[in-house]
Short mmCIF file of C-alpha atoms in Angstrom, two decimals:
data_model
loop_
_atom_site.label_atom_id
_atom_site.label_comp_id
_atom_site.label_asym_id
_atom_site.label_seq_id
_atom_site.Cartn_x
_atom_site.Cartn_y
_atom_site.Cartn_z
CA GLY A 367 -3.64 -16.32 -10.32
CA ALA A 368 -3.85 -18.70 -7.49
CA VAL A 369 -5.19 -17.28 -4.28
CA VAL A 370 -4.27 -18.30 -0.73
CA SER A 371 -6.46 -17.07 2.15
CA GLN A 372 -5.92 -16.86 5.77
CA HIS A 373 -8.47 -16.59 8.78
CA PRO A 374 -8.59 -14.60 10.90
CA SER A 375 -6.55 -11.56 9.68
CA TRP A 376 -5.94 -10.49 13.10
CA VAL A 377 -6.42 -11.79 16.63
CA ILE A 378 -5.87 -10.65 20.24
CA CYS A 379 -5.79 -13.17 22.96
CA LYS A 380 -4.97 -13.38 26.58
CA SER A 381 -1.66 -14.98 27.66
CA GLY A 382 -2.05 -18.83 27.84
CA THR A 383 -4.82 -19.34 25.54
CA SER A 384 -4.54 -21.13 22.24
CA VAL A 385 -5.18 -19.61 18.86
CA LYS A 386 -5.89 -21.31 15.56
CA ILE A 387 -5.06 -19.85 12.24
CA GLU A 388 -6.51 -21.32 8.92
CA CYS A 389 -4.73 -21.28 5.71
CA ARG A 390 -6.70 -22.32 2.40
CA SER A 391 -5.65 -22.59 -1.26
CA LEU A 392 -8.74 -21.25 -3.03
CA ASP A 393 -8.29 -22.60 -6.65
CA PHE A 394 -5.67 -25.24 -6.34
CA GLN A 395 -4.63 -28.16 -4.40
CA ALA A 396 -1.70 -27.97 -2.31
CA THR A 397 -0.10 -31.09 -0.81
CA THR A 398 2.34 -28.94 0.91
CA MET A 399 1.97 -25.70 2.66
CA PHE A 400 4.45 -23.39 4.39
CA TRP A 401 4.10 -21.19 7.54
CA TYR A 402 6.30 -18.28 8.17
CA ARG A 403 6.59 -15.89 10.96
CA GLN A 404 7.64 -12.30 10.64
CA PHE A 405 8.57 -9.91 13.66
CA PRO A 406 8.36 -6.01 13.14
CA LYS A 407 11.04 -4.71 10.78
CA GLN A 408 12.34 -8.23 10.09
CA SER A 409 12.16 -10.61 7.21
CA LEU A 410 10.05 -13.68 6.95
CA MET A 411 11.34 -16.72 8.89
CA LEU A 412 10.16 -20.03 7.76
CA MET A 413 8.62 -21.99 10.65
CA ALA A 414 7.43 -25.38 9.32
CA THR A 415 6.47 -27.06 6.15
CA SER A 416 3.02 -28.67 6.24
CA ASN A 417 2.31 -31.87 4.38
CA GLU A 418 -1.10 -33.11 3.68
CA GLY A 419 -1.70 -36.41 5.43
CA SER A 420 1.47 -36.51 7.37
CA LYS A 421 3.43 -34.73 10.14
CA ALA A 422 4.84 -31.16 9.38
CA THR A 423 8.40 -30.54 9.36
CA TYR A 424 9.66 -27.88 11.62
CA GLU A 425 12.67 -25.52 11.29
CA GLN A 426 15.42 -25.60 13.99
CA GLY A 427 14.32 -23.70 16.94
CA VAL A 428 10.60 -23.87 16.30
CA GLU A 429 8.74 -25.92 18.98
CA LYS A 430 6.50 -28.58 17.40
CA ASP A 431 4.49 -28.94 20.59
CA LYS A 432 3.73 -25.26 20.76
CA PHE A 433 3.02 -24.52 17.08
CA LEU A 434 0.82 -27.45 16.19
CA ILE A 435 0.10 -27.88 12.31
CA ASN A 436 -2.53 -29.96 10.93
CA HIS A 437 -2.86 -30.41 7.25
CA ALA A 438 -6.31 -32.23 6.96
CA SER A 439 -7.07 -31.73 3.25
CA LEU A 440 -5.50 -30.69 0.03
CA THR A 441 -6.72 -27.20 0.48
CA LEU A 442 -6.63 -26.48 4.18
CA SER A 443 -3.65 -26.28 6.83
CA THR A 444 -4.20 -24.90 10.30
CA LEU A 445 -1.60 -23.54 12.72
CA THR A 446 -2.50 -23.68 16.50
CA VAL A 447 -0.50 -21.49 18.56
CA THR A 448 -0.78 -23.19 22.04
CA SER A 449 -0.59 -21.56 25.40
CA ALA A 450 0.43 -18.28 23.72
CA HIS A 451 2.52 -15.76 25.41
CA PRO A 452 3.39 -12.10 24.45
CA GLU A 453 6.59 -13.12 22.81
CA ASP A 454 4.56 -15.22 20.28
CA SER A 455 2.89 -11.93 19.04
CA SER A 456 3.95 -11.76 15.46
CA PHE A 457 2.65 -11.77 11.86
CA TYR A 458 1.94 -15.35 10.70
CA ILE A 459 2.02 -15.94 6.93
CA CYS A 460 1.03 -19.14 5.23
CA SER A 461 2.10 -20.01 1.55
CA ALA A 462 1.52 -22.61 -0.95
CA ARG A 463 2.66 -23.44 -4.63
CA ASP A 464 0.36 -24.94 -7.27
CA TRP A 465 3.32 -27.19 -7.90
CA VAL A 466 4.10 -29.20 -11.01
CA ALA A 467 7.39 -31.19 -10.98
CA GLY A 468 10.18 -29.52 -13.16
CA VAL A 469 8.34 -26.18 -13.34
CA GLN A 470 9.33 -23.08 -11.49
CA GLU A 471 5.82 -22.36 -10.07
CA THR A 472 5.06 -19.19 -8.26
CA GLN A 473 4.77 -19.42 -4.56
CA TYR A 474 1.60 -17.72 -3.27
CA PHE A 475 1.21 -16.22 0.10
CA GLY A 476 -1.73 -15.60 2.25
CA PRO A 477 -2.51 -12.09 3.51
CA GLY A 478 -1.00 -12.88 6.91
CA THR A 479 -2.52 -13.08 10.50
CA ARG A 480 -1.39 -10.51 13.04
CA LEU A 481 -1.43 -12.04 16.50
CA LEU A 482 -1.24 -10.05 19.62
CA VAL A 483 -0.98 -11.83 22.94
CA LEU A 484 -1.72 -9.71 26.09
CA ASP B 1154 20.46 -21.72 -2.52
CA ALA B 1155 23.07 -19.10 -3.07
CA LYS B 1156 22.94 -15.87 -1.31
CA THR B 1157 21.90 -12.54 -2.40
CA THR B 1158 22.86 -9.10 -1.45
CA GLN B 1159 20.51 -6.13 -1.66
CA PRO B 1160 20.63 -2.47 -0.55
CA ASN B 1161 18.78 -1.95 2.81
CA SER B 1162 16.66 0.80 1.60
CA MET B 1163 16.06 3.03 -1.64
CA GLU B 1164 13.97 6.12 -2.26
CA SER B 1165 12.26 7.08 -5.55
CA ASN B 1166 10.15 9.90 -6.80
CA GLU B 1167 6.77 9.09 -7.88
CA GLU B 1168 6.40 8.49 -11.65
CA GLU B 1169 10.08 8.06 -12.15
CA PRO B 1170 11.73 4.65 -12.94
CA VAL B 1171 13.28 2.55 -10.24
CA HIS B 1172 16.13 0.22 -10.54
CA LEU B 1173 16.46 -2.16 -7.69
CA PRO B 1174 19.85 -4.00 -7.63
CA CYS B 1175 20.79 -7.48 -6.51
CA ASN B 1176 24.10 -9.18 -6.34
CA HIS B 1177 24.40 -12.95 -6.41
CA SER B 1178 28.05 -13.72 -7.35
CA THR B 1179 27.82 -17.30 -6.26
CA ILE B 1180 24.68 -18.16 -8.46
CA SER B 1181 24.79 -21.56 -10.14
CA GLY B 1182 23.80 -22.33 -13.53
CA THR B 1183 20.53 -23.87 -12.38
CA ASP B 1184 19.56 -21.05 -10.13
CA TYR B 1185 16.55 -19.04 -11.13
CA ILE B 1186 16.25 -15.47 -9.88
CA HIS B 1187 12.99 -14.48 -8.30
CA TRP B 1188 11.58 -11.28 -7.06
CA TYR B 1189 8.91 -10.95 -4.57
CA ARG B 1190 7.52 -7.86 -2.82
CA GLN B 1191 5.75 -7.28 0.44
CA LEU B 1192 3.46 -4.26 0.79
CA PRO B 1193 2.81 -3.10 4.30
CA SER B 1194 0.86 -5.51 6.61
CA GLN B 1195 0.38 -7.94 3.68
CA GLY B 1196 1.91 -11.27 2.60
CA PRO B 1197 4.60 -11.23 -0.13
CA GLU B 1198 3.49 -11.32 -3.73
CA TYR B 1199 5.24 -12.57 -6.75
CA VAL B 1200 6.82 -9.89 -9.12
CA ILE B 1201 8.92 -11.63 -11.75
CA HIS B 1202 11.46 -14.39 -12.29
CA GLY B 1203 14.06 -15.37 -14.84
CA LEU B 1204 17.06 -17.56 -15.59
CA THR B 1205 19.28 -15.87 -18.19
CA SER B 1206 17.29 -13.69 -20.59
CA ASN B 1207 15.70 -10.34 -19.60
CA VAL B 1208 11.95 -10.67 -18.64
CA ASN B 1209 9.12 -8.35 -18.79
CA ASN B 1210 5.64 -8.54 -17.43
CA ARG B 1211 2.93 -5.98 -16.52
CA MET B 1212 4.50 -5.36 -13.12
CA ALA B 1213 8.22 -4.97 -13.83
CA SER B 1214 11.18 -5.93 -15.94
CA LEU B 1215 14.09 -7.98 -14.81
CA ALA B 1216 17.41 -7.34 -16.43
CA ILE B 1217 20.05 -10.15 -15.84
CA ALA B 1218 23.69 -9.38 -16.14
CA GLU B 1219 25.51 -11.49 -18.94
CA ASP B 1220 27.60 -13.32 -16.27
CA ARG B 1221 24.39 -13.61 -14.12
CA LYS B 1222 26.26 -12.48 -11.01
CA SER B 1223 23.87 -9.63 -10.53
CA SER B 1224 20.30 -8.63 -11.73
CA THR B 1225 18.08 -5.43 -11.59
CA LEU B 1226 14.44 -5.20 -11.06
CA ILE B 1227 13.03 -2.24 -12.96
CA LEU B 1228 9.76 -0.58 -12.07
CA HIS B 1229 9.06 1.68 -15.04
CA ARG B 1230 6.99 4.27 -13.29
CA ALA B 1231 7.02 4.00 -9.50
CA THR B 1232 3.65 4.89 -7.82
CA LEU B 1233 2.91 5.35 -4.19
CA ARG B 1234 1.45 1.80 -4.23
CA ASP B 1235 4.91 0.50 -5.07
CA ALA B 1236 6.21 1.43 -1.55
CA ALA B 1237 7.15 -2.08 -0.34
CA VAL B 1238 10.06 -4.39 0.75
CA TYR B 1239 11.46 -6.10 -2.43
CA TYR B 1240 13.14 -9.46 -2.21
CA CYS B 1241 15.51 -10.89 -4.52
CA ILE B 1242 15.77 -14.70 -4.12
CA LEU B 1243 17.62 -17.53 -5.80
CA ARG B 1244 16.00 -20.85 -6.26
CA ASP B 1245 17.54 -23.92 -7.87
CA LYS B 1246 15.37 -25.45 -10.58
CA ASN B 1247 15.94 -28.75 -9.02
CA SER B 1248 14.78 -27.74 -5.55
CA GLY B 1249 11.19 -29.21 -5.99
CA ASN B 1250 8.46 -28.05 -3.94
CA THR B 1251 10.65 -26.40 -1.23
CA PRO B 1252 9.78 -22.98 0.43
CA LEU B 1253 11.33 -19.73 -0.65
CA VAL B 1254 13.97 -18.38 1.75
CA PHE B 1255 13.72 -14.62 2.30
CA GLY B 1256 16.73 -12.28 2.99
CA LYS B 1257 16.47 -8.69 4.23
CA GLY B 1258 15.28 -7.25 1.10
CA THR B 1259 15.26 -3.57 -0.13
CA ARG B 1260 12.79 -1.17 1.42
CA LEU B 1261 11.59 1.14 -1.39
CA SER B 1262 10.05 4.44 -0.25
CA VAL B 1263 8.27 6.36 -3.06
CA ILE B 1264 7.88 10.07 -2.65
CA ALA B 1265 5.00 12.06 -4.07
#
């Protein structure tokens, strides 16, 4: 089946620095990718929808200037956590669907990136 | 998408069948029932989905009630590797390429 990869799998950074997370669809083209965040013992929360060639759509309460999303190609979306702080420490998961209109296609998820901000 | 209700946690013995329930009393006629699971420290993975008829695949079976107000994910022989959080999600067939919305799911523990 389709595969979504993420890099890095984990990252530790100092407070105030920026961190970039890459998400790639490996064997399909994704005009849309989704970014989720998951805190310990909680469910996945949608952060934003990333659209190739246009601006991302952010969920309510997610700061677009803090979580920069770039969807430069049909197989790559990046999430940059700018000026990271300890409260941004979380498990970030990207996702995409090899979508065909009218078909209930599977949504594939990356393995996640664990971010720890010191 | 309509809401689902799942037990917070369940426990199973290894090599025994597991029945994971999901209630969705407000399901609409165009809602598909999807099941995903999330193993520890990993992204979610697809398990199975269905609309009205029961479905089987290599991972599990999905039994859907006749009135569609509930469904059950069946793992025929639980292994330690099946320990995960299982999410039951409804998704309208006309929702286009929109993201899945996750509830709290059921945390399945498998005992050796």
